[in-house]
Amino acid sequence: MGILLSAVLERGFFPWMPGPFSYILMLAQGLARKEKKPYSRQVKTMRKRILYGEANYPAIVRENGYFVDKTAYIQKLELVKNTVFLRPRRFGKSLLCTMLESYYSVLYKENFEELFGHTWIGKNPTPLHNTMLVLHLDFSTIETGELEVMEKSFNHVVNSKIKALIQNCHAWLENSPSFDPMASATANLQSLVNHFTPNLIHPLYVIIDEYDNFANQLITGHKDLHYKQLMADDGFLKTFFKLLKEGRKTGAIHNVFITGVLPVTMDELASGFNIASFITLEPEFENMIGFTQSEVDTLLDEIYKDYEINPDTRNEIQDVIKNQYNGYHFIDPQGEVVYNSTILQYFLDGLTKNSTMPQHPMGINPEASIQWLQRLGASNPESIKKFVEELLLRENVSFDRSFTPKINMFYFLEKSYFPILFLHLGMLTRKNDFFLTLPNLNMKRIFVEYFNELHRIDVSTRYADMMQGFVNDLDLKALFAGYWQEYVSQLPEAVFSQVNENFYRTTFYELCSRYLSSWFTWNVERSYPKGRTDLEFVGKFNECFAGIRMVIEFKYFSNAAFKKLNTKIEDFSLMPEDTEQIAGYVEGLKKEYPEAKVTQHVIYCFGNGGFKVFDLE
């Protein structure tokens, strides 16, 4: 598949705000895309563009978007029947669907060379290319609520697509199937399927994108009764999937390709569509969408060349990508990581616009992730609370490798399934064969935000003065003192029986990132020849603190351990081994960044009793 980046460079758009992410402006020449003419040729600009959020494959090719060629997966997919492929939100599932439609639909036959000539599959086409009538459905547009509302919306969405297929493909249909706009979607699909036979020259191919979207909204919206009604044996959804199964059985439907986030709905539909082939956990499809590390590196090579960005910034940009957006292992924990493609598009969009990184690293609104945490918190408050705290303390949780790809909704609300749920949602990644872990700083921020919400910790109204003071004088001692006074003082007593250096480091980073992202980025556990740093403040190369790197080592003593030292906090001395440890990190850092202005700091935290910061020479 071609994963293509998209966002109009000229627009004023704030991608971290809620709402749709990509309403693409038309080209300056006024060559607007017209839905009824999918194969009208577009004039390409000389320089490639980051088309952020665009999920229409032909549009991205024609508007000269950056391209990662993964079309070889099309050939592999042809060997799988009734495919179900699950990945987290914003990974590029919709783009994959529009690419498959462009490849198989007879409507794009005359445009095969334009759309695929530059790709692997264009040079190695399969006999099936542009031979089918494609019914492409997107369930993410279906309204949720009362059963009648969902059924009406479902019928409207599906019927409009069936009607469009009949109208656009009448030349390839011997006789137009009957279509009743007042009938159910299943009735009209039945009429369409009856028109096809196994020997028809142009068979029917069905694509369903985000099959579980409206069901997931019911779950996170606490509408369990509506969910049960939706999944009833005689309900409109199961009846629809039974018809797809029958069409596949008779050969009227050549194949079905389904995407989604969670397997929960497919489990409920088991009797209606028990022919599904889940490829979510198949190693050969792990990197079918998203960007691998090597692909990100290649993209950066192109962008730096095309936009003439200062090559001296390359290492810093790579550090930010790996720390803020570090990729996922869905199957092989030792394999190459795969990044969320949309969040990388957001970052690269800002890089091409301004030759620097975006001010706010989060990019994508985390509302959907927070909603799942809230939903689980409402149904099982103590379990989700312990789960979140365990992640913040240890950054990994154990998981059961024997889980099935099809899981009932109510299993997902059980504590034992939390890790698997968050793996599907893209909030955790495989660390090894036994543990899942937080993949990047963005996910750490989400869990810290929810931790703060659970414990009602104010992170918004009491920190402006201390943050402004740090910007004025870069006094890390004063900054951490403010954190301890304003943030740590709000923590409930029970938390201190579990805290460790990782907890203090993560919550300190999250608080600082809220206020200081205009000037700094952060490295957490960055590797050097002599070990990994705990935390680094890195001045952005285009801001006033460019070149500044504050390397921080965190050390923790429980109240009991500190008591054994038989000293007071104010009399506590810097330990020689800690000085040697941080010096080893800095030695590696200076070799990599010889011009950097490096400062070294060791922070000791003593249970809930206090702290001490040492600034090293």
XYZ file of C-alpha atoms in Angstrom:
617
model
C 0.000 0.000 0.000
C 1.070 3.522 -0.464
C 1.060 5.385 2.818
C 1.001 8.991 1.809
C 1.353 12.025 3.958
C -1.042 14.861 3.727
C -1.814 18.421 4.773
C -2.089 21.593 2.848
C 0.943 23.643 3.757
C -0.675 26.991 3.229
C -3.612 26.558 5.575
C -3.893 27.917 9.070
C -4.939 24.817 10.994
C -4.512 23.652 14.574
C -4.481 19.834 14.451
C -4.498 19.388 18.203
C -7.982 20.891 18.457
C -11.011 18.522 18.406
C -12.826 17.844 15.185
C -12.056 16.459 11.716
C -8.384 16.473 10.902
C -8.322 16.946 7.168
C -10.414 19.215 5.055
C -7.956 19.565 2.213
C -7.811 22.844 0.331
C -7.874 22.610 -3.417
C -4.810 23.248 -5.538
C -3.969 26.845 -6.348
C -4.804 26.245 -9.994
C -8.406 25.543 -8.987
C -8.300 21.935 -10.120
C -10.894 20.650 -7.685
C -11.527 16.972 -7.289
C -15.018 15.917 -8.316
C -16.500 12.866 -6.703
C -18.337 11.827 -9.864
C -15.118 11.939 -11.883
C -12.679 9.876 -9.799
C -10.193 9.561 -12.596
C -9.845 13.162 -13.750
C -6.126 13.936 -13.983
C -4.597 16.555 -11.699
C -1.642 18.836 -12.382
C 1.218 18.060 -9.990
C 3.306 20.619 -8.228
C 7.070 20.494 -8.523
C 7.761 19.930 -4.847
C 6.151 17.117 -2.904
C 3.766 17.970 -0.126
C 2.827 16.622 3.272
C -0.881 15.905 2.783
C -1.736 15.542 6.477
C -4.859 13.553 7.274
C -5.889 12.867 3.676
C -7.219 9.326 3.284
C -8.129 9.396 -0.424
C -5.488 7.489 -2.352
C -6.068 8.992 -5.826
C -6.159 12.513 -4.387
C -2.816 12.072 -2.681
C -1.139 10.665 -5.783
C -2.497 13.508 -7.907
C -1.566 16.181 -5.410
C 2.024 14.939 -5.272
C 2.131 13.737 -1.696
C 5.098 11.983 -0.151
C 4.749 8.280 -0.722
C 5.766 5.138 1.136
C 5.222 2.237 -1.229
C 3.627 -0.750 0.479
C 1.548 -1.884 -2.472
C 3.232 -5.306 -2.399
C 0.735 -6.133 0.346
C -2.054 -6.113 -2.251
C -0.658 -9.294 -3.743
C -0.445 -10.889 -0.299
C -4.009 -9.870 0.562
C -5.367 -11.663 -2.491
C -4.423 -14.943 -0.822
C -6.691 -14.189 2.166
C -10.468 -14.458 2.094
C -12.936 -12.513 4.251
C -10.135 -10.471 5.738
C -10.423 -8.604 9.056
C -7.509 -6.307 9.883
C -7.464 -4.331 13.138
C -5.245 -1.410 14.063
C -5.525 1.639 16.361
C -7.115 4.872 15.215
C -5.259 7.104 12.738
C -2.906 4.378 11.536
C -3.977 4.616 7.883
C -6.762 2.034 7.621
C -9.007 4.326 5.579
C -6.197 5.106 3.160
C -5.594 1.390 2.721
C -9.287 0.948 1.870
C -9.325 3.708 -0.757
C -6.159 2.262 -2.258
C -7.766 -1.180 -2.563
C -10.827 0.408 -4.132
C -8.650 2.242 -6.662
C -6.798 -0.951 -7.498
C -9.792 -3.255 -7.942
C -12.573 -0.968 -9.174
C -13.393 -0.960 -12.895
C -13.949 2.795 -12.541
C -10.191 3.350 -12.293
C -9.131 1.007 -15.088
C -8.047 3.824 -17.408
C -6.047 5.402 -14.606
C -4.060 2.374 -13.490
C -0.754 3.701 -14.807
C -1.330 7.134 -13.256
C -2.256 5.782 -9.823
C 0.004 2.724 -9.597
C 2.636 2.979 -12.320
C 5.225 4.262 -9.840
C 4.495 1.511 -7.299
C 5.564 -2.070 -6.732
C 2.141 -3.413 -7.647
C 2.094 -1.243 -10.757
C 5.188 -3.036 -11.981
C 3.875 -6.420 -10.780
C 0.093 -6.229 -11.278
C -2.196 -9.114 -10.448
C -4.829 -10.285 -12.963
C -7.607 -8.939 -10.726
C -6.663 -5.268 -10.943
C -9.562 -3.045 -12.059
C -11.849 -6.013 -12.765
C -14.452 -5.613 -10.006
C -17.381 -3.520 -8.896
C -16.420 -2.245 -5.447
C -18.916 -1.481 -2.704
C -16.913 0.640 -0.264
C -18.689 1.274 3.052
C -17.483 3.485 5.918
C -19.244 2.743 9.197
C -17.547 5.635 11.016
C -20.242 7.956 9.650
C -23.138 6.046 11.227
C -24.926 7.841 14.048
C -25.210 6.263 17.477
C -28.032 6.426 20.005
C -31.377 4.701 20.124
C -31.646 1.555 18.032
C -34.050 3.225 15.609
C -31.599 6.112 15.097
C -28.719 3.734 14.353
C -30.761 1.604 11.976
C -32.008 4.644 10.070
C -28.465 6.039 9.791
C -27.105 2.620 8.798
C -29.684 2.265 6.036
C -28.969 5.781 4.779
C -25.179 5.291 4.671
C -25.251 1.858 3.023
C -28.113 2.650 0.618
C -26.365 5.772 -0.648
C -23.279 3.695 -1.488
C -25.317 0.960 -3.192
C -27.175 3.558 -5.248
C -23.909 5.247 -6.269
C -22.413 1.906 -7.308
C -25.422 1.085 -9.491
C -25.351 4.522 -11.114
C -21.585 4.704 -11.664
C -21.170 1.107 -12.817
C -24.269 0.683 -14.980
C -22.057 0.092 -18.027
C -20.685 -3.057 -16.407
C -24.053 -4.362 -15.212
C -26.087 -6.373 -17.686
C -29.291 -5.086 -16.134
C -29.526 -2.540 -13.368
C -30.517 -4.181 -10.080
C -33.676 -2.890 -8.491
C -33.126 -0.267 -5.816
C -35.712 1.008 -3.330
C -34.560 4.095 -1.371
C -37.186 3.354 1.277
C -36.073 -0.249 1.795
C -33.499 -1.454 4.292
C -29.837 -1.603 3.423
C -29.948 -5.387 3.684
C -32.850 -5.595 1.212
C -31.045 -3.435 -1.323
C -27.804 -5.344 -0.832
C -29.738 -8.566 -1.402
C -31.036 -7.156 -4.681
C -27.496 -6.205 -5.680
C -26.002 -9.566 -4.684
C -28.726 -11.436 -6.581
C -27.486 -9.712 -9.723
C -24.053 -11.319 -9.477
C -23.089 -14.870 -10.294
C -19.753 -16.652 -9.764
C -19.055 -16.502 -13.503
C -19.722 -12.794 -13.912
C -16.847 -11.002 -15.626
C -16.913 -8.178 -13.095
C -17.628 -9.616 -9.613
C -18.530 -7.693 -6.459
C -15.868 -6.751 -3.917
C -17.038 -5.377 -0.523
C -14.873 -3.124 1.650
C -16.046 -2.118 5.137
C -13.938 0.493 6.887
C -14.170 1.000 10.685
C -16.751 -1.754 11.034
C -16.774 -1.351 14.831
C -16.799 2.450 15.077
C -20.394 3.028 16.114
C -20.329 0.013 18.426
C -17.224 1.407 20.155
C -19.007 4.725 20.645
C -21.841 2.907 22.392
C -19.379 1.174 24.714
C -17.440 4.320 25.641
C -20.732 6.229 25.959
C -21.980 3.750 28.599
C -24.888 2.751 26.333
C -24.687 -0.945 27.104
C -28.401 -1.581 26.526
C -28.198 -0.061 23.054
C -25.139 -2.195 22.364
C -27.032 -5.365 23.323
C -29.907 -4.331 21.058
C -27.488 -3.657 18.214
C -25.990 -7.135 18.530
C -29.296 -9.015 18.772
C -29.618 -12.095 16.565
C -32.476 -10.526 14.623
C -30.929 -7.042 14.590
C -30.146 -5.139 11.397
C -26.354 -5.434 11.798
C -26.148 -9.195 12.242
C -28.672 -9.679 9.418
C -26.475 -7.554 7.152
C -23.369 -9.620 7.913
C -25.303 -12.862 7.398
C -26.060 -11.662 3.882
C -22.363 -10.959 3.274
C -21.582 -14.471 4.437
C -24.193 -15.913 2.101
C -22.848 -13.852 -0.793
C -19.376 -15.187 -0.193
C -20.718 -18.729 0.046
C -22.466 -18.528 -3.325
C -19.589 -16.676 -4.960
C -21.695 -13.618 -5.764
C -19.267 -11.605 -3.623
C -15.679 -12.216 -4.686
C -14.210 -11.120 -1.351
C -14.749 -8.954 1.725
C -12.142 -6.725 3.367
C -12.927 -5.293 6.823
C -10.997 -2.869 9.038
C -11.561 -1.772 12.617
C -9.923 -1.104 15.953
C -11.299 -3.784 18.264
C -12.339 -7.411 17.743
C -15.225 -7.069 20.181
C -17.978 -6.465 17.617
C -16.799 -9.277 15.361
C -17.084 -11.688 18.279
C -20.685 -10.632 18.839
C -21.326 -11.152 15.107
C -19.779 -14.623 15.178
C -22.900 -16.460 14.057
C -23.498 -13.874 11.347
C -19.966 -13.761 9.930
C -18.028 -16.716 11.299
C -15.994 -16.980 8.102
C -13.721 -14.048 9.010
C -9.955 -14.451 8.619
C -8.188 -12.307 11.199
C -4.769 -11.196 9.949
C -4.223 -8.680 12.761
C -1.661 -10.918 14.431
C -0.091 -12.378 11.296
C 3.612 -11.415 11.184
C 3.625 -10.809 7.425
C 0.995 -8.054 7.828
C 2.389 -6.340 10.940
C 3.755 -3.374 8.971
C 1.073 -3.196 6.272
C 0.046 0.261 7.472
C 1.925 2.847 9.507
C 5.558 3.851 9.018
C 8.502 1.682 9.973
C 11.661 3.302 11.313
C 13.498 2.825 8.036
C 10.572 4.387 6.160
C 10.591 7.387 8.494
C 14.327 7.784 7.912
C 13.809 7.729 4.147
C 11.009 10.289 4.399
C 13.248 12.585 6.417
C 15.964 12.238 3.769
C 13.511 13.410 1.105
C 12.029 16.205 3.188
C 15.395 17.616 4.242
C 16.485 17.653 0.609
C 13.245 19.026 -0.863
C 12.752 21.748 1.731
C 16.434 22.529 2.215
C 16.292 22.144 5.985
C 19.537 22.623 7.880
C 21.093 19.119 8.126
C 22.588 20.018 11.529
C 19.080 19.674 12.981
C 18.586 16.115 11.774
C 19.713 14.281 14.933
C 17.541 16.458 17.144
C 14.518 15.878 14.919
C 15.111 12.126 15.017
C 15.353 12.232 18.810
C 12.007 13.998 19.064
C 10.327 11.513 16.741
C 11.629 8.538 18.689
C 10.752 9.998 22.089
C 7.410 11.632 21.377
C 6.061 9.211 18.787
C 8.114 6.050 19.160
C 6.534 3.196 17.240
C 4.743 -0.005 18.120
C 5.335 -3.729 18.160
C 1.987 -5.428 17.622
C 3.369 -8.903 17.032
C 7.152 -9.230 17.104
C 8.731 -7.332 20.032
C 12.140 -7.706 18.383
C 11.036 -6.511 14.955
C 11.110 -3.045 13.435
C 8.804 -0.557 15.118
C 5.816 0.838 13.217
C 4.731 4.434 13.833
C 1.223 5.869 13.830
C 1.211 7.426 10.367
C -1.154 10.310 11.079
C 0.692 11.618 14.117
C 3.927 11.483 12.097
C 2.171 13.446 9.375
C 1.295 16.127 11.921
C 4.930 16.429 12.970
C 6.302 16.405 9.421
C 3.677 18.916 8.338
C 5.018 21.372 10.893
C 8.588 20.582 9.893
C 7.953 21.395 6.222
C 5.957 24.513 6.991
C 8.407 26.141 9.359
C 11.636 24.117 9.069
C 11.216 23.324 12.738
C 9.136 21.060 14.935
C 5.562 21.878 16.009
C 5.060 23.769 19.240
C 2.752 21.144 20.710
C 4.116 17.618 20.283
C 0.859 15.818 21.043
C -0.775 16.677 17.746
C -3.700 14.269 17.754
C -6.509 14.888 20.191
C -6.301 12.115 22.829
C -10.021 12.303 23.600
C -10.793 8.781 22.339
C -8.056 7.252 24.520
C -9.223 9.180 27.577
C -12.813 8.038 26.905
C -11.787 4.394 27.118
C -9.980 5.020 30.389
C -13.048 6.805 31.738
C -15.345 4.003 30.565
C -13.274 1.368 32.316
C -12.948 3.603 35.353
C -16.720 3.878 35.620
C -17.286 0.130 35.367
C -14.300 -1.034 37.397
C -12.827 1.989 39.234
C -10.399 0.254 41.564
C -8.992 -2.028 38.888
C -8.381 0.735 36.362
C -6.868 2.906 39.086
C -4.373 0.177 39.987
C -3.695 -0.467 36.312
C -2.850 3.177 35.611
C -0.683 3.478 38.712
C 1.212 0.304 37.794
C 2.005 1.727 34.358
C 3.251 5.002 35.825
C 5.386 3.226 38.394
C 6.828 0.430 36.261
C 5.922 1.445 32.695
C 4.930 -2.120 31.831
C 2.222 -4.656 32.637
C 2.035 -8.396 32.121
C -0.355 -9.827 29.564
C -1.754 -13.196 28.545
C -0.330 -14.280 25.180
C -3.100 -16.840 24.745
C -5.777 -14.204 24.174
C -8.067 -14.807 21.222
C -8.471 -12.144 18.544
C -12.238 -12.301 19.084
C -13.281 -11.171 22.558
C -16.724 -10.474 23.967
C -17.400 -6.862 24.953
C -17.847 -7.657 28.614
C -14.502 -9.441 28.792
C -12.908 -6.151 27.780
C -14.306 -4.580 30.916
C -12.526 -7.160 33.082
C -9.152 -6.374 34.639
C -7.356 -9.304 32.987
C -8.166 -7.938 29.532
C -7.094 -4.334 30.138
C -3.608 -4.863 28.644
C -4.997 -6.425 25.461
C -7.597 -3.690 25.082
C -4.965 -0.958 25.314
C -2.723 -2.810 22.866
C -5.562 -2.739 20.314
C -6.189 0.928 21.071
C -2.544 1.830 20.441
C -1.867 2.915 24.011
C 0.521 0.044 24.786
C 3.036 -1.921 22.761
C 4.807 -5.274 23.022
C 7.919 -5.057 25.184
C 8.680 -8.769 25.047
C 6.795 -12.047 25.218
C 5.533 -11.345 28.725
C 4.997 -7.595 29.108
C 3.376 -4.651 27.377
C 4.779 -1.166 27.870
C 4.092 2.499 27.134
C 5.423 3.167 23.629
C 6.249 6.878 23.772
C 6.017 10.157 25.672
C 2.634 10.980 24.201
C 1.112 7.851 25.710
C 2.839 8.559 29.009
C 1.210 11.966 29.012
C -2.236 10.429 28.460
C -1.865 8.080 31.421
C -0.500 10.847 33.645
C -3.441 13.045 32.639
C -5.853 10.312 33.646
C -3.944 9.679 36.880
C -4.335 13.379 37.673
C -8.020 13.167 36.833
C -8.516 10.126 39.090
C -6.859 11.876 42.026
C -8.260 15.323 41.191
C -4.832 16.908 40.988
C -4.801 20.468 39.695
C -2.289 20.894 36.883
C -3.706 24.082 35.378
C -4.040 26.970 37.806
C -1.003 27.160 40.090
C 2.095 26.799 37.947
C 2.418 29.895 35.765
C 4.801 31.784 38.053
C 7.242 28.901 38.508
C 7.259 28.125 34.777
C 7.809 31.771 33.898
C 10.623 31.882 36.435
C 12.306 28.899 34.803
C 12.084 30.505 31.361
C 13.724 33.607 32.837
C 16.655 31.964 34.629
C 16.725 28.195 33.838
C 16.947 27.428 37.563
C 16.176 23.706 37.721
C 16.288 23.671 41.541
C 13.541 26.271 41.710
C 11.509 24.496 39.033
C 11.603 21.155 40.839
C 10.874 22.862 44.156
C 7.765 24.356 42.583
C 6.745 20.949 41.259
C 7.162 19.424 44.708
C 5.310 22.213 46.451
C 2.408 22.532 44.031
C 2.042 19.062 42.491
C 3.463 16.489 44.889
C 1.689 18.125 47.820
C -1.652 17.225 46.212
C -0.924 13.490 46.029
C -2.948 11.305 48.413
C -1.003 9.616 51.178
C -1.671 6.139 49.786
C 0.268 6.920 46.604
C 3.533 7.422 48.485
C 3.688 3.777 49.482
C 4.208 2.954 45.803
C 6.081 5.877 44.242
C 9.559 5.468 42.783
C 11.990 7.495 40.692
C 10.089 6.656 37.511
C 6.900 8.115 38.938
C 8.589 11.390 39.897
C 10.379 11.615 36.563
C 7.247 10.977 34.510
C 4.937 13.340 36.377
C 7.616 16.057 36.446
C 8.115 15.698 32.690
C 4.370 15.781 31.990
C 3.859 18.936 34.034
C 6.781 20.727 32.385
C 5.667 19.689 28.899
C 2.334 21.432 29.464
C 4.009 24.794 29.914
C 7.452 24.673 28.317
C 6.883 22.972 24.938
C 7.377 26.247 23.093
C 11.064 26.228 24.043
C 11.998 22.624 24.908
C 11.662 19.035 23.869
C 12.524 16.135 26.154
C 14.472 12.903 25.953
C 13.533 10.107 28.309
C 15.909 7.165 28.633
C 17.973 8.187 25.627
C 20.761 5.690 24.972
C 24.457 6.583 25.066
C 27.508 4.271 25.069
C 27.569 4.232 28.886
C 23.855 3.969 29.584
C 20.553 5.820 29.291
C 19.709 9.199 30.744
C 16.612 9.534 32.905
C 15.475 12.887 31.526
C 16.905 15.607 29.288
C 15.612 19.115 28.668
C 16.601 19.972 25.083
C 16.328 23.553 23.881
C 14.632 23.679 20.466
C 17.101 24.564 17.745
C 15.011 27.496 16.508
C 14.279 29.031 19.913
C 16.177 31.113 22.446
C 17.513 28.058 24.330
C 18.978 26.378 21.264
C 21.964 24.221 22.130
C 21.087 23.902 25.817
C 20.806 20.377 27.237
C 19.995 19.734 30.868
C 20.778 16.112 31.762
C 18.913 14.909 34.861
C 19.422 11.723 36.846
C 16.656 10.744 39.297
C 17.331 8.741 42.448
C 14.762 7.530 44.942
C 14.880 6.497 48.603
C 11.784 5.230 50.367
C 11.065 6.740 53.766
C 12.354 3.549 55.399
C 15.523 3.450 53.307
C 16.276 7.109 53.956
C 15.778 6.647 57.694
C 18.571 4.071 57.712
C 20.996 6.701 56.384
C 20.633 8.526 59.699
C 20.860 12.003 58.194
C 18.680 14.967 57.345
C 17.687 15.959 53.836
C 19.540 19.265 54.085
C 22.708 17.377 55.153
C 22.454 14.728 52.459
C 25.498 14.651 50.148
C 25.806 13.808 46.492
C 26.881 10.193 46.051
C 30.115 9.686 44.038
C 28.690 6.805 42.020
C 25.859 9.055 40.822
C 28.349 11.693 39.710
C 30.269 9.051 37.785
C 27.091 7.651 36.244
C 25.802 10.943 34.866
C 29.302 11.903 33.689
C 29.315 8.785 31.531
C 26.073 9.836 29.854
C 27.337 13.360 29.256
C 30.559 12.047 27.737
C 28.528 10.280 25.054
C 26.225 13.258 24.584
C 29.132 15.661 23.979
C 30.634 13.393 21.354
C 27.323 13.409 19.512
C 26.593 17.107 20.097
C 30.014 18.758 20.580
C 28.570 22.301 20.456
C 25.891 21.651 23.080
C 25.836 23.640 26.334
C 25.388 20.745 28.748
C 24.475 20.995 32.420
C 24.236 18.028 34.789
C 21.770 17.569 37.631
C 21.005 14.810 40.109
C 17.614 14.855 41.870
C 17.090 12.757 44.988
C 13.527 12.101 46.137
C 12.981 10.811 49.676
C 9.584 9.106 49.906
C 7.135 11.901 50.603
C 9.528 13.658 52.928
C 11.308 15.919 50.471
C 13.942 16.168 47.796
C 17.351 17.592 47.041
C 18.742 18.807 43.706
C 22.458 18.887 42.950
C 23.808 20.980 40.074
C 27.103 19.468 38.968
C 30.007 21.455 37.569
